[in-house]
Amino acid sequence: MTSNTNTLERDRGILIVLSGPSGVGKGTVCSALRKISPELVYSVSTTTRKPREGEVEGVNYFFKSKDQFEQLIASDEMLEYAEYVGNYYGTPRRFVEETLASGKDVILEIEVQGALKVKEKFPEATFIFLIPPSLAELENRIVTRGTETNDIIRSRMSVAVDEIRLMRHYDYGIVNDEVHKACSKIQAILMAEHCKCDRILPRLEQWIGE
Amino acid sequence: MTSNTNTLERDRGILIVLSGPSGVGKGTVCSALRKISPELVYSVSTTTRKPREGEVEGVNYFFKSKDQFEQLIASDEMLEYAEYVGNYYGTPRRFVEETLASGKDVILEIEVQGALKVKEKFPEATFIFLIPPSLAELENRIVTRGTETNDIIRSRMSVAVDEIRLMRHYDYGIVNDEVHKACSKIQAILMAEHCKCDRILPRLEQWIGE
């Protein structure tokens, strides 16, 4: 969008929050999207865990101490965060804001509860829910993934159904039956969102005057 | 959409109302769209003017007598209508409703005032406004079209600016700088609209039960 010289199309970026139940294929869709939409910026998380070999500050993560992270929480700089195996992980507001201000779209791949926390802090984002082709297919994917017992599978399916019902808090729902189709739909949603009159109207009078 | 077997994607059609100021290129965009999206159904108007040679009932127009047309108006069967050179022209609600119910999307190309009348009767349609690349470019197109005097051109440009300000009543705005780009955006808007959670949620519990 930055290279566009028409006032009406010179738009801020959009934050796309891509979520869905565990096993639906969020990661696969994101990787495929990365290849076909290289202009999309992926949200970089902040963490208190130590960098692993080869990990680069600002590319893989923003690495912070526990004190620093807790200060970011206190000053409302985290769009969401969670603790996992003794470390904090979260989405820093500033990276998202600065990237959007530069006219680039940002995509954040996140589980369902995290997405709902982002919605509280950043309601102007576009929330997309990935839906499995069917519950039977989701169960297949969970079974194929690992060595879970029947009890664990049953419990994970019950969580998935609860999460799917949370789709009512999202803007769009996409059935992930084929990765390339899901990617096309995400691209279409981004294109459509940039055409929304709400986004164009603030620049209309300036454009008429030009 | 009709051929889709997934409950969540088996959706009603969407009415796209494509409008914009005179000279913006609504007809050109519609013709191009017709070629690349043959599954889109074009809204057929009703008229009281006599059929011309080769015109087919239900394809070019629905031909009605003046009495019949006025009865359609009285029974709220016209989404909008206008009188032009002694004849009525309008958009019949039934054709649109039946096509949408069959799962097909309908496109209605119409001038700005007519679109706003459709919005009163059919607010659930998706309203797209075509914007000229610039006002200078719109003036160029109007000048090139005919032999209008300067006064007429000035008056038409003033009407166009007023109409462009009516874009606030629309859902989407598309700059028509290149026809193929405008068509891609309309296709993206249709795809995105079909993914809206509002459209999917009414079928969610049935899908979970399947």
Coordinates of C-alpha atoms in Angstrom, one line a residue:
Chain A
M1 CA 0.0 0.0 0.0
T2 CA 2.9 2.4 0.7
S3 CA 3.9 2.6 -3.0
N4 CA 0.4 3.7 -4.0
T5 CA 0.1 7.3 -4.9
N6 CA -3.7 7.6 -4.8
T7 CA -4.7 9.4 -1.6
L8 CA -7.8 7.1 -1.3
E9 CA -5.7 3.9 -1.4
R10 CA -2.8 5.1 0.7
D11 CA -4.0 3.1 3.7
R12 CA -2.7 2.0 7.1
G13 CA -2.0 -1.7 7.4
I14 CA -4.5 -4.1 8.8
L15 CA -3.8 -6.6 11.7
I16 CA -5.1 -10.0 10.7
V17 CA -5.5 -12.4 13.7
L18 CA -5.6 -16.0 12.4
S19 CA -6.9 -18.5 14.9
G20 CA -8.8 -21.8 15.3
P21 CA -8.7 -25.0 17.3
S22 CA -5.6 -27.0 17.9
G23 CA -5.0 -29.3 14.9
V24 CA -6.9 -27.2 12.4
G25 CA -3.7 -26.3 10.5
K26 CA -3.0 -22.7 11.4
G27 CA 0.8 -23.1 11.1
T28 CA 0.5 -24.8 7.7
V29 CA -1.8 -22.1 6.3
C30 CA 0.5 -19.4 7.7
S31 CA 3.6 -21.0 6.1
A32 CA 1.8 -21.3 2.7
L33 CA 0.6 -17.7 3.0
R34 CA 4.1 -16.5 3.7
K35 CA 5.3 -17.9 0.4
I36 CA 2.5 -16.4 -1.8
S37 CA 2.1 -13.1 0.1
P38 CA 5.7 -12.0 1.0
E39 CA 4.5 -8.5 1.7
L40 CA 2.6 -9.7 4.7
V41 CA 4.6 -9.1 8.0
Y42 CA 4.4 -11.8 10.7
S43 CA 3.9 -10.6 14.2
V44 CA 7.1 -11.2 16.3
S45 CA 6.5 -12.4 19.9
T46 CA 8.2 -11.3 23.0
T47 CA 9.5 -14.0 25.4
T48 CA 11.5 -14.4 28.6
R49 CA 13.0 -17.7 27.5
K50 CA 16.7 -17.7 26.5
P51 CA 17.5 -17.4 22.8
R52 CA 18.4 -20.7 21.2
E53 CA 21.4 -21.0 18.8
G54 CA 20.7 -19.1 15.6
E55 CA 17.7 -17.2 16.9
V56 CA 17.8 -13.5 16.1
E57 CA 16.5 -10.7 18.2
G58 CA 13.5 -9.0 16.5
V59 CA 13.2 -11.8 13.9
N60 CA 12.4 -15.0 15.9
Y61 CA 11.5 -13.2 19.1
F62 CA 12.1 -10.1 21.1
F63 CA 14.1 -11.4 24.1
K64 CA 13.4 -9.8 27.5
S65 CA 14.1 -10.4 31.1
K66 CA 11.3 -11.3 33.4
D67 CA 11.3 -7.9 35.0
Q68 CA 11.2 -6.2 31.6
F69 CA 8.3 -8.4 30.5
E70 CA 6.4 -7.6 33.7
Q71 CA 7.0 -3.9 33.1
L72 CA 5.6 -4.3 29.5
I73 CA 2.5 -5.9 31.0
A74 CA 2.1 -3.2 33.6
S75 CA 2.3 -0.4 30.9
D76 CA -0.3 -2.2 28.7
E77 CA 2.4 -2.9 26.0
M78 CA 1.3 -6.5 25.5
L79 CA -1.8 -7.3 23.3
E80 CA -1.9 -10.7 25.0
Y81 CA 0.5 -12.9 27.0
A82 CA 0.6 -16.2 28.6
E83 CA 3.0 -18.2 30.8
Y84 CA 4.3 -21.5 29.5
V85 CA 6.8 -23.8 31.2
G86 CA 8.0 -21.0 33.5
N87 CA 8.4 -18.4 30.7
Y88 CA 6.3 -15.6 29.4
Y89 CA 5.3 -15.4 25.7
G90 CA 3.2 -12.5 24.3
T91 CA 2.4 -10.1 21.5
P92 CA 4.0 -6.7 21.8
R93 CA 1.8 -3.8 20.8
R94 CA 4.5 -1.5 19.6
F95 CA 5.8 -3.8 16.8
V96 CA 2.3 -4.2 15.5
E97 CA 1.5 -0.5 15.7
E98 CA 4.7 0.6 14.0
T99 CA 4.3 -1.9 11.1
L100 CA 0.6 -1.0 10.5
A101 CA 1.6 2.7 10.5
S102 CA 4.2 2.0 7.8
G103 CA 1.3 0.8 5.6
K104 CA 2.0 -2.9 5.9
D105 CA -0.4 -5.6 6.9
V106 CA 0.5 -7.8 9.9
I107 CA -0.6 -11.4 10.5
L108 CA -0.7 -12.9 14.0
E109 CA -1.2 -16.7 14.3
I110 CA -2.5 -17.5 17.8
E111 CA -4.7 -20.0 19.7
V112 CA -8.4 -19.1 20.4
Q113 CA -8.1 -17.8 23.9
G114 CA -5.1 -15.5 23.0
A115 CA -7.0 -14.1 20.0
L116 CA -9.9 -13.1 22.3
K117 CA -7.5 -11.3 24.6
V118 CA -6.1 -9.5 21.5
K119 CA -9.7 -8.5 20.6
E120 CA -10.1 -6.7 23.9
K121 CA -7.0 -4.6 23.4
F122 CA -7.1 -4.2 19.6
P123 CA -10.8 -4.5 18.4
E124 CA -10.0 -2.9 15.1
A125 CA -8.1 -6.0 14.0
T126 CA -9.7 -8.5 11.5
F127 CA -10.4 -11.8 13.2
I128 CA -10.3 -14.9 11.1
F129 CA -11.3 -18.3 12.4
L130 CA -10.0 -21.5 10.7
I131 CA -12.6 -24.3 10.8
P132 CA -11.8 -28.0 10.2
P133 CA -13.6 -29.6 7.2
S134 CA -15.5 -31.7 9.8
L135 CA -15.1 -32.7 13.4
A136 CA -14.3 -36.3 12.2
E137 CA -11.4 -34.8 10.1
L138 CA -10.1 -32.8 13.1
E139 CA -10.1 -36.0 15.2
N140 CA -8.2 -37.7 12.4
R141 CA -5.6 -35.0 12.4
I142 CA -5.2 -35.1 16.2
V143 CA -4.9 -38.9 16.2
T144 CA -2.4 -38.9 13.3
R145 CA -0.2 -36.3 15.1
G146 CA 0.7 -38.3 18.2
T147 CA 0.3 -41.1 20.5
E148 CA -2.5 -39.7 22.6
T149 CA -4.8 -42.0 24.5
N150 CA -8.5 -42.2 23.7
D151 CA -9.3 -40.2 26.9
I152 CA -7.0 -37.4 25.8
I153 CA -8.4 -37.4 22.3
R154 CA -11.9 -37.2 23.6
S155 CA -11.0 -34.3 25.9
R156 CA -9.2 -32.4 23.1
M157 CA -12.2 -32.8 20.8
S158 CA -14.5 -31.4 23.5
V159 CA -12.1 -28.4 23.9
A160 CA -12.1 -28.0 20.1
V161 CA -15.9 -27.9 19.9
D162 CA -16.0 -25.3 22.7
E163 CA -13.5 -23.2 20.8
I164 CA -15.4 -23.5 17.5
R165 CA -18.4 -22.0 19.3
L166 CA -16.2 -19.0 20.2
M167 CA -16.2 -18.3 16.4
R168 CA -19.1 -15.9 17.2
H169 CA -16.5 -13.4 18.4
Y170 CA -14.7 -13.4 15.0
D171 CA -15.3 -11.5 11.8
Y172 CA -14.7 -14.3 9.3
G173 CA -14.7 -18.1 9.3
I174 CA -12.8 -20.2 6.7
V175 CA -13.1 -23.9 6.2
N176 CA -9.5 -25.3 5.9
D177 CA -10.3 -28.2 3.5
E178 CA -7.4 -27.2 1.2
V179 CA -4.5 -25.0 2.2
H180 CA -4.4 -23.0 -1.1
K181 CA -8.1 -22.3 -0.9
A182 CA -7.8 -21.1 2.7
C183 CA -4.9 -18.8 1.6
S184 CA -6.9 -17.4 -1.3
K185 CA -9.7 -16.5 1.1
I186 CA -7.4 -14.8 3.6
Q187 CA -5.9 -12.8 0.7
A188 CA -9.5 -11.9 -0.5
I189 CA -10.4 -10.8 3.0
L190 CA -7.4 -8.5 3.2
M191 CA -8.2 -7.0 -0.2
A192 CA -11.8 -6.5 0.7
E193 CA -11.0 -5.0 4.1
H194 CA -8.7 -2.4 2.5
C195 CA -11.7 -1.4 0.2
K196 CA -14.1 -0.8 3.2
C197 CA -15.6 2.7 3.1
D198 CA -14.8 3.2 6.8
R199 CA -11.1 3.1 5.8
I200 CA -11.4 5.3 2.7
L201 CA -13.8 8.1 3.9
P202 CA -11.4 9.8 6.3
R203 CA -9.3 10.7 3.3
L204 CA -12.2 11.6 0.9
E205 CA -12.4 15.3 1.4
Q206 CA -8.6 15.7 0.9
W207 CA -8.8 13.6 -2.3
I208 CA -11.7 15.8 -3.6
G209 CA -9.6 18.9 -2.9
E210 CA -6.6 17.6 -4.8
Chain B
M1 CA -22.0 -22.2 -3.7
T2 CA -24.7 -24.7 -4.6
S3 CA -22.3 -27.5 -5.4
N4 CA -20.6 -27.3 -2.1
T5 CA -21.4 -30.1 0.2
N6 CA -20.0 -28.6 3.5
T7 CA -23.0 -27.3 5.6
L8 CA -21.0 -24.3 6.7
E9 CA -20.3 -23.2 3.1
R10 CA -23.7 -24.0 1.6
D11 CA -24.7 -20.3 1.6
R12 CA -27.4 -18.1 0.2
G13 CA -26.3 -15.8 -2.6
I14 CA -25.3 -12.2 -2.0
L15 CA -26.7 -9.2 -3.9
I16 CA -23.9 -6.9 -5.0
V17 CA -25.0 -3.4 -5.9
L18 CA -22.4 -1.7 -8.0
S19 CA -22.7 2.0 -8.4
G20 CA -20.7 5.2 -8.8
P21 CA -20.9 8.5 -10.7
S22 CA -21.8 8.8 -14.4
G23 CA -18.6 8.3 -16.4
V24 CA -16.8 6.2 -13.8
G25 CA -17.0 3.1 -16.0
K26 CA -19.7 0.9 -14.2
G27 CA -20.7 -0.7 -17.5
T28 CA -17.1 -1.5 -18.6
V29 CA -16.4 -3.1 -15.2
C30 CA -19.6 -5.1 -15.3
S31 CA -18.9 -6.4 -18.8
A32 CA -15.3 -7.5 -17.8
L33 CA -16.7 -9.1 -14.7
R34 CA -19.2 -11.0 -16.7
K35 CA -16.4 -12.7 -18.7
I36 CA -14.2 -13.7 -15.7
S37 CA -17.1 -14.6 -13.3
P38 CA -19.7 -16.3 -15.5
E39 CA -21.4 -17.7 -12.3
L40 CA -22.5 -14.2 -11.3
V41 CA -26.1 -13.5 -12.3
Y42 CA -27.0 -10.1 -13.6
S43 CA -30.1 -8.5 -12.3
V44 CA -32.8 -8.2 -15.0
S45 CA -34.8 -5.0 -14.9
T46 CA -38.5 -4.6 -15.4
T47 CA -39.8 -2.0 -17.9
T48 CA -42.9 -0.7 -19.5
R49 CA -41.2 0.2 -22.8
K50 CA -41.9 -2.1 -25.8
P51 CA -39.5 -4.9 -26.6
R52 CA -37.0 -4.1 -29.4
E53 CA -36.3 -6.6 -32.1
G54 CA -34.3 -9.5 -30.6
E55 CA -34.9 -8.6 -27.0
V56 CA -36.0 -11.6 -24.9
E57 CA -38.4 -11.6 -22.0
G58 CA -36.5 -12.4 -18.8
V59 CA -33.1 -12.0 -20.4
N60 CA -33.0 -8.3 -21.5
Y61 CA -36.0 -7.2 -19.5
F62 CA -39.2 -8.3 -17.9
F63 CA -41.7 -6.5 -20.1
K64 CA -44.9 -5.2 -18.3
S65 CA -47.8 -2.9 -19.1
K66 CA -48.0 0.4 -17.2
D67 CA -50.9 -1.0 -15.1
Q68 CA -48.9 -4.1 -14.2
F69 CA -45.8 -2.0 -13.3
E70 CA -47.9 0.3 -11.0
Q71 CA -49.3 -2.8 -9.3
L72 CA -45.8 -4.1 -8.7
I73 CA -44.9 -0.7 -7.1
A74 CA -48.0 -0.8 -4.9
S75 CA -47.3 -4.3 -3.7
D76 CA -43.7 -3.4 -2.8
E77 CA -42.3 -5.7 -5.5
M78 CA -39.8 -3.1 -6.9
L79 CA -36.5 -2.6 -5.1
E80 CA -36.3 0.7 -6.9
Y81 CA -37.8 2.3 -10.0
A82 CA -37.7 5.5 -12.0
E83 CA -39.5 7.0 -15.0
Y84 CA -37.5 7.8 -18.0
V85 CA -38.9 9.3 -21.3
G86 CA -42.4 8.2 -20.4
N87 CA -41.5 4.6 -19.4
Y88 CA -40.9 2.9 -16.1
Y89 CA -37.7 1.0 -15.4
G90 CA -37.0 -0.8 -12.2
T91 CA -35.5 -3.7 -10.3
P92 CA -37.9 -6.5 -9.4
R93 CA -37.5 -8.0 -6.0
R94 CA -38.7 -11.5 -6.9
F95 CA -36.0 -12.2 -9.5
V96 CA -33.3 -11.1 -7.0
E97 CA -34.8 -13.1 -4.1
E98 CA -35.2 -16.3 -6.1
T99 CA -31.7 -16.2 -7.5
L100 CA -30.2 -15.6 -4.1
A101 CA -32.2 -18.4 -2.6
S102 CA -30.8 -20.8 -5.3
G103 CA -27.3 -20.0 -3.9
K104 CA -26.2 -17.7 -6.7
D105 CA -24.8 -14.2 -6.3
V106 CA -26.6 -11.4 -8.1
I107 CA -25.0 -8.1 -9.4
L108 CA -27.0 -5.0 -10.0
E109 CA -25.3 -2.1 -11.8
I110 CA -27.2 1.1 -11.1
E111 CA -26.7 4.9 -10.6
V112 CA -26.1 6.4 -7.2
Q113 CA -29.7 7.5 -6.4
G114 CA -31.1 4.1 -7.4
A115 CA -28.6 2.3 -5.3
L116 CA -29.7 4.3 -2.2
K117 CA -33.3 3.4 -2.9
V118 CA -32.3 -0.3 -3.1
K119 CA -30.5 0.1 0.3
E120 CA -33.8 1.2 1.9
K121 CA -35.6 -2.0 0.7
F122 CA -32.7 -4.4 0.8
P123 CA -30.2 -3.3 3.4
E124 CA -28.5 -6.8 3.5
A125 CA -27.1 -6.3 0.0
T126 CA -23.4 -5.4 -0.4
F127 CA -22.9 -1.9 -1.7
I128 CA -19.8 -1.1 -3.8
F129 CA -19.0 2.4 -5.0
L130 CA -16.7 2.8 -8.0
I131 CA -14.5 5.9 -7.6
P132 CA -12.7 7.6 -10.6
P133 CA -8.9 7.6 -10.3
S134 CA -9.2 11.4 -9.9
L135 CA -11.7 14.1 -10.6
A136 CA -9.5 15.3 -13.5
E137 CA -9.7 11.8 -15.0
L138 CA -13.5 11.7 -14.6
E139 CA -13.8 15.1 -16.4
N140 CA -11.6 13.7 -19.2
R141 CA -13.9 10.7 -19.6
I142 CA -17.0 13.0 -19.7
V143 CA -15.4 15.3 -22.2
T144 CA -14.2 12.5 -24.5
R145 CA -17.6 10.8 -24.4
G146 CA -19.6 13.6 -26.2
T147 CA -20.0 17.1 -27.4
E148 CA -21.1 18.7 -24.1
T149 CA -20.7 22.4 -23.6
N150 CA -18.4 23.7 -20.8
D151 CA -21.5 24.6 -18.7
I152 CA -22.9 21.1 -19.0
I153 CA -19.5 19.6 -18.1
R154 CA -19.2 21.8 -15.1
S155 CA -22.7 20.9 -13.9
R156 CA -22.0 17.2 -14.4
M157 CA -18.8 17.4 -12.4
S158 CA -20.6 19.1 -9.6
V159 CA -23.2 16.3 -9.6
A160 CA -20.4 13.8 -9.6
V161 CA -18.7 15.3 -6.5
D162 CA -22.1 15.3 -4.7
E163 CA -22.5 11.6 -5.6
I164 CA -19.0 10.7 -4.5
R165 CA -19.8 12.2 -1.1
L166 CA -22.8 9.7 -0.9
M167 CA -20.2 6.9 -0.8
R168 CA -20.6 7.1 3.0
H169 CA -23.8 5.1 2.6
Y170 CA -21.8 2.3 0.9
D171 CA -19.9 -0.7 2.3
Y172 CA -16.9 -0.6 -0.1
G173 CA -15.1 1.9 -2.3
I174 CA -13.0 0.8 -5.3
V175 CA -10.8 3.1 -7.4
N176 CA -11.4 2.2 -11.0
D177 CA -7.9 3.0 -12.3
E178 CA -7.6 -0.3 -14.2
V179 CA -10.7 -2.5 -15.0
H180 CA -9.0 -5.8 -14.2
K181 CA -7.9 -4.5 -10.8
A182 CA -11.4 -3.3 -10.1
C183 CA -12.8 -6.7 -11.1
S184 CA -10.3 -8.5 -8.8
K185 CA -11.5 -6.4 -5.9
I186 CA -15.1 -7.1 -6.6
Q187 CA -14.3 -10.8 -6.7
A188 CA -12.4 -10.5 -3.4
I189 CA -15.3 -8.7 -1.8
L190 CA -17.7 -11.4 -2.8
M191 CA -15.3 -14.1 -1.5
A192 CA -14.8 -12.3 1.8
E193 CA -18.5 -11.6 2.3
H194 CA -19.3 -15.3 1.9
C195 CA -16.8 -16.0 4.8
K196 CA -18.4 -13.6 7.2
C197 CA -19.2 -15.2 10.5
D198 CA -22.7 -13.7 10.4
R199 CA -23.4 -15.8 7.4
I200 CA -21.8 -19.0 8.8
L201 CA -23.0 -19.0 12.4
P202 CA -26.7 -19.8 11.7
R203 CA -25.5 -23.2 10.4
L204 CA -22.9 -23.9 13.0
E205 CA -24.8 -26.0 15.5
Q206 CA -26.2 -28.2 12.6
W207 CA -22.6 -28.7 11.4
I208 CA -21.4 -29.6 14.9
G209 CA -24.2 -32.2 15.1
E210 CA -23.4 -33.8 11.8

